Short mmCIF file of C-alpha atoms in Angstrom, two decimals:
data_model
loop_
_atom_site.label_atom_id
_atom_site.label_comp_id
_atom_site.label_asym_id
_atom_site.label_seq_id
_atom_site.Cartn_x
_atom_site.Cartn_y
_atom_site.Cartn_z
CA UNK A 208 0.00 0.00 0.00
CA UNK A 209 2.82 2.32 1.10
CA UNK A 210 4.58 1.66 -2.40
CA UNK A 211 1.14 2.31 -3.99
CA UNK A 212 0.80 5.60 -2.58
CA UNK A 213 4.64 7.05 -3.52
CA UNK A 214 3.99 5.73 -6.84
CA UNK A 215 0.25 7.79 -7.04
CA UNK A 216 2.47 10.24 -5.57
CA UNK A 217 5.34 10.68 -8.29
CA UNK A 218 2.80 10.52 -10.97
CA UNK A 219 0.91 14.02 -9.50
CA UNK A 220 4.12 15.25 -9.35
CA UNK A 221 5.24 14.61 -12.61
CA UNK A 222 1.85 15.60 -14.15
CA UNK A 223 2.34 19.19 -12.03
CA UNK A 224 5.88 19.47 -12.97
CA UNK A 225 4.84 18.95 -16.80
CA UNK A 226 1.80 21.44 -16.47
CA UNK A 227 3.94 24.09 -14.85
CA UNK A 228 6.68 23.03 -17.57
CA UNK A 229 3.93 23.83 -20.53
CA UNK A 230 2.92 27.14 -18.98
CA UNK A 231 6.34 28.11 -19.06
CA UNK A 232 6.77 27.17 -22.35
CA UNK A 233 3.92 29.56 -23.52
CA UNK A 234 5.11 32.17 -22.15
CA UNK A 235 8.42 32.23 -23.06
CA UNK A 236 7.54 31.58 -26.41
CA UNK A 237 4.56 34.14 -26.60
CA UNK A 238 2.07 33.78 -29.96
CA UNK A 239 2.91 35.74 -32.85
CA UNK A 240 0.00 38.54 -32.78
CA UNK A 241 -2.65 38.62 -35.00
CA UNK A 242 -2.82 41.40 -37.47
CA UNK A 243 -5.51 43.44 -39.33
CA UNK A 244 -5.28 41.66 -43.17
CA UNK A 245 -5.34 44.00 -46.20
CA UNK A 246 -7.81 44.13 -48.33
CA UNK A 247 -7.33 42.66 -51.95
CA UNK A 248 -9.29 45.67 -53.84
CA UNK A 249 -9.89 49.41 -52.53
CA UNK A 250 -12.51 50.85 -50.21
CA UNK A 251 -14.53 51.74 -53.03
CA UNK A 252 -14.29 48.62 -55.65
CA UNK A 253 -17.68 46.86 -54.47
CA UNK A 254 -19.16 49.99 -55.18
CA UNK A 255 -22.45 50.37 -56.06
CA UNK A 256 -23.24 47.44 -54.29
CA UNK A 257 -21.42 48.45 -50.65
CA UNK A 258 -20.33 51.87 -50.40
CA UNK A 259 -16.80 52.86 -50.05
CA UNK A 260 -17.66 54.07 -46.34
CA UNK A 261 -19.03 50.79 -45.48
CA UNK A 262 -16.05 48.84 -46.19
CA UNK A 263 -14.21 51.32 -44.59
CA UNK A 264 -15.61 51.54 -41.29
CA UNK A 265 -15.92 47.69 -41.36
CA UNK A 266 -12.57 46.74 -41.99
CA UNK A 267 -10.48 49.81 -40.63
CA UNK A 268 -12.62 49.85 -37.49
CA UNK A 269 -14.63 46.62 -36.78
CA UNK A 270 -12.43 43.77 -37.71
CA UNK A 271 -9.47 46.27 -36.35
CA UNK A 272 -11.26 45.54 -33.23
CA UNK A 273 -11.72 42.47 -33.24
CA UNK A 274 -8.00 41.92 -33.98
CA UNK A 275 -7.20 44.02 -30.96
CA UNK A 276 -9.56 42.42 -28.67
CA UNK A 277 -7.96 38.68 -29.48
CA UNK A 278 -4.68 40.17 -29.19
CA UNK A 279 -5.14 41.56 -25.40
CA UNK A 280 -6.66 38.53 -24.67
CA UNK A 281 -4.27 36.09 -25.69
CA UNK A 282 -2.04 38.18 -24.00
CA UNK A 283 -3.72 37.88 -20.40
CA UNK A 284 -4.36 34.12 -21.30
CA UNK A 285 -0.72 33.96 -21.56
CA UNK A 286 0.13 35.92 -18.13
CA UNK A 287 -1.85 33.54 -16.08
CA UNK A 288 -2.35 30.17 -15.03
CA UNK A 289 -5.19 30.65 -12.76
CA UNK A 290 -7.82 28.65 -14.31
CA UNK A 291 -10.54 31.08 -13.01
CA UNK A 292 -9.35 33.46 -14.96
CA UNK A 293 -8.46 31.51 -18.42
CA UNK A 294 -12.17 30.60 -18.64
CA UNK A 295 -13.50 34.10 -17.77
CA UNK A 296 -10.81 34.76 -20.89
CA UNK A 297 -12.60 32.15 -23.39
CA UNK A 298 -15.49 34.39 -24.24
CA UNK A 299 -13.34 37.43 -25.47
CA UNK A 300 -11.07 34.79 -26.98
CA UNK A 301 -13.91 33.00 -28.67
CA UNK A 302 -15.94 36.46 -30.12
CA UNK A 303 -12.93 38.33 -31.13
CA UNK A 304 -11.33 35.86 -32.46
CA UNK A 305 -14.43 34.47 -34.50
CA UNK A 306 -14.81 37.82 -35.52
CA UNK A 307 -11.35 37.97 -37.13
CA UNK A 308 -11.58 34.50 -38.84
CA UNK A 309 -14.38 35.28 -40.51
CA UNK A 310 -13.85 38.77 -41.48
CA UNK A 311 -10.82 37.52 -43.22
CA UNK A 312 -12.94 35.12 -44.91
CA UNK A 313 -15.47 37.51 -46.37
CA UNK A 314 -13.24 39.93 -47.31
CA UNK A 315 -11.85 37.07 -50.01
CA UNK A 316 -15.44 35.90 -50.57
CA UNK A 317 -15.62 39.12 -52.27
CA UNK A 318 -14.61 40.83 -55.58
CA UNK A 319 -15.14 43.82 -57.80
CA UNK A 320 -17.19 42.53 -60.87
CA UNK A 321 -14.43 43.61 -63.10
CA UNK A 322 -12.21 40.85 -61.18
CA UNK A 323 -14.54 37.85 -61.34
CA UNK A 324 -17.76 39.16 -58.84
CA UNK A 325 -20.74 37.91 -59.52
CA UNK A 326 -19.45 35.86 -61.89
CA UNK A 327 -21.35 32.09 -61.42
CA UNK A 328 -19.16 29.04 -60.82
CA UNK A 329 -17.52 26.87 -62.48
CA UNK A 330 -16.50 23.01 -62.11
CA UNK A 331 -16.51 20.88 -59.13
CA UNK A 332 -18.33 23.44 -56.86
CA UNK A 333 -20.57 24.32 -59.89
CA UNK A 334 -22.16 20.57 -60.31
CA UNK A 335 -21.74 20.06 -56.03
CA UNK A 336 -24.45 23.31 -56.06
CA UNK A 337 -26.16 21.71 -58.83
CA UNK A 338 -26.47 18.51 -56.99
CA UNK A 339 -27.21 19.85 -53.50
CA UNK A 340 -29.23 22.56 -54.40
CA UNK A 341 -30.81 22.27 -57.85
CA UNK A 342 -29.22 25.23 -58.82
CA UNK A 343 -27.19 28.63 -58.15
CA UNK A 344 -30.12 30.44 -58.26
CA UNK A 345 -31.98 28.35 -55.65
CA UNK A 346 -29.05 28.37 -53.59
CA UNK A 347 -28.97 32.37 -53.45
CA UNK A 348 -32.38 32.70 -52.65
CA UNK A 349 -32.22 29.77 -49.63
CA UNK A 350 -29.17 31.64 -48.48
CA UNK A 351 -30.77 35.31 -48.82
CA UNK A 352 -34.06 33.69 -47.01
CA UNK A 353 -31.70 32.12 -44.30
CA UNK A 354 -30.06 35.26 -43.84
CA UNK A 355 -32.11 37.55 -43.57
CA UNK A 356 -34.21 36.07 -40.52
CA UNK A 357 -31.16 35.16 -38.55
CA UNK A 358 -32.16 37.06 -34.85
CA UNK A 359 -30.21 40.35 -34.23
CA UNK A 360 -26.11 39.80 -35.36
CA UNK A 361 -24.92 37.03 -36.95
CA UNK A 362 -23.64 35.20 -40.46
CA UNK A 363 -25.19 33.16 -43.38
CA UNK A 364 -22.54 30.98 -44.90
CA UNK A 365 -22.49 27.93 -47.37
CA UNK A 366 -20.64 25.53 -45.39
CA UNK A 367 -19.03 22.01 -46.39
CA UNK A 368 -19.56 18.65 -44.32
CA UNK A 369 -16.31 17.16 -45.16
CA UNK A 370 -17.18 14.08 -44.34
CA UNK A 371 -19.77 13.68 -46.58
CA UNK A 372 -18.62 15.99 -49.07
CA UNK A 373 -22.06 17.86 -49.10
CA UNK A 374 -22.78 21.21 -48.83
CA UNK A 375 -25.15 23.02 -46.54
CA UNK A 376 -26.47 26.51 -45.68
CA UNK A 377 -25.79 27.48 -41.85
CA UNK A 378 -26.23 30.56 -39.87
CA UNK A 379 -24.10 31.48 -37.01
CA UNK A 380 -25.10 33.89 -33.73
CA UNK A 381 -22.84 36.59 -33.00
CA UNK A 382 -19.27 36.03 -34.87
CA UNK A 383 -19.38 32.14 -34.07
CA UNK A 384 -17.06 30.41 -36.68
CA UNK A 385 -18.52 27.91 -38.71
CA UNK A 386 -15.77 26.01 -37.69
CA UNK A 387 -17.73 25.77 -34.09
CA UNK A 388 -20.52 23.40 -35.98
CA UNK A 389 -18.06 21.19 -37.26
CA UNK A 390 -18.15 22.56 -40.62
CA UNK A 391 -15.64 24.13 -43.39
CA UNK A 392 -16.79 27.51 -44.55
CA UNK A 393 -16.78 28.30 -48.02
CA UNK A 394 -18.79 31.69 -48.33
CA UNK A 395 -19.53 33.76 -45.62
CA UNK A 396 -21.94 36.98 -45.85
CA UNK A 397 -22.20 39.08 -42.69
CA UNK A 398 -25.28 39.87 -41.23
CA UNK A 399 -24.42 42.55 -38.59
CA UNK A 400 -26.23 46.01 -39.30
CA UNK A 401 -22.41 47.70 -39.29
CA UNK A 402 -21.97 45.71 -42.95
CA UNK A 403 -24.67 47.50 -44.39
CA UNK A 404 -26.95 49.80 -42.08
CA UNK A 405 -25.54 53.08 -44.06
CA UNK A 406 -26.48 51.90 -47.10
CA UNK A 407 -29.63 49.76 -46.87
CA UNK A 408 -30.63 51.07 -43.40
CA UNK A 409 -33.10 48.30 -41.43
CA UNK A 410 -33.15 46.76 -44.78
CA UNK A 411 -31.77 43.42 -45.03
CA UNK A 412 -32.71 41.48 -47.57
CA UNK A 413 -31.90 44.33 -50.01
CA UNK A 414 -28.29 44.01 -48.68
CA UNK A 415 -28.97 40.54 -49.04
CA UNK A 416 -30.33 40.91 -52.75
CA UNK A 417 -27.44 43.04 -54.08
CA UNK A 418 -24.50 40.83 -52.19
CA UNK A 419 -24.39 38.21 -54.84
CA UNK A 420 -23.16 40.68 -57.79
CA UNK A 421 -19.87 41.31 -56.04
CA UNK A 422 -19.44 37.29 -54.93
CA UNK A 423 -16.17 35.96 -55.15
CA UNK A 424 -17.20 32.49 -56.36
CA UNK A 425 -13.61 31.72 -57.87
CA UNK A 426 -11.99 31.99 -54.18
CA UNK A 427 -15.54 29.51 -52.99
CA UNK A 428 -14.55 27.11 -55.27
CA UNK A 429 -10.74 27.14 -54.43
CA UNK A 430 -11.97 26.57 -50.69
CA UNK A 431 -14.01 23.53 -52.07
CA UNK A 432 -11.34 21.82 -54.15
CA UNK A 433 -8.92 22.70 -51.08
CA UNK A 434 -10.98 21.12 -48.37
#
């Protein structure tokens, strides 16, 4: 019994001793921060379809804040191994950092129609719509429909279950990640009011109507032959 116990014994200590061992290791080797991605076209490319303000505001000040806020919290995360305090952290970790993943997945989801937007798809993601869906044009409007009674802030996205190599239409609260449903996203369209309030006011589904001509289905489809 005695030999049981030192043995029980060494093996907390060991497990402490590699725990503490870890949380040294993090922060002595502190993440590389996250920072705010450039756009591929100008502020005012999309244009008529989202103003040049719009995009401005949205990238230069909401995903900038949503960079910053994951930043400061990984830092704190990183500063602490109180485990009260990492799981008060996971909710600032989990919105801000949503919020940068998929900001810097809609900004590619989009193009100015004299670089591709709009334009419909084209092979493997073309015939997967085909077969899901029946067509592009039913997919738009089940996506536009979806989207535009999602509750207060959220996304619409066209998301692939890799498993099954289907595609579906999901909506996400807040700035979830698709990635939090198990999914791969392959187009997301933001459904906050800061992505289109200025233009379309309480408007939705005319933000939602006029999305598709500036639709970056080339960069969709790489995400579906990639996945």
């Amino acid at each position: 019994m005695l030999m049981k116990k030192m043995r029980s014994g060494a093996e907390t200590a060991r497990t402490m001793l590699g725990f503490h061992l870890w949380r040294r290791g993090l922060k002595t080797a502190m993440p590389q921060q996250e920072v705010l991605p450039d756009l591929p076209y100008d502020y005012n490319a999309l244009e008529p379809v989202i103003s040049a303000e719009i995009m401005r505001l949205h990238h230069q000040k909401h995903h900038q804040a949503y960079v910053t806020g994951f930043n400061k919290a990984m830092e704190q995360l990183n500063s602490t191994s109180d485990p009260q305090t990492i799981v008060a952290l996971q909710s600032a970790i989990n919105f801000n950092g949503g919020g940068h993943v998929n900001h810097a997945i809609f900004w590619q989801n989009l193009a100015p129609p004299k670089e591709g937007g709009g334009e419909p798809p084209e092979g493997n993601l073309a015939s997967a719509i085909k077969s899901e869906f029946g067509s592009l044009d039913k997919l738009i409007a089940k996506m536009s429909t979806t989207g535009a009674g999602v509750q207060g802030s959220g996304w619409v996205w066209l998301g692939l279950i890799k498993d099954m190599k289907r595609l579906t239409v999901e909506t996400t609260a807040n700035q979830d990640p698709l990635a939090s449903k198990g999914l791969i996203p392959l187009l997301g369209i933001d459904v906050w009011e800061h992505a289109y309030y200025l233009q379309y006011k309480n408007v939705r589904p005319d933000y939602l109507k006029n999305v598709w001509k500036v639709v970056n289905w080339r960069d969709v489809a790489k995400r579906y032959d990639s996945a």
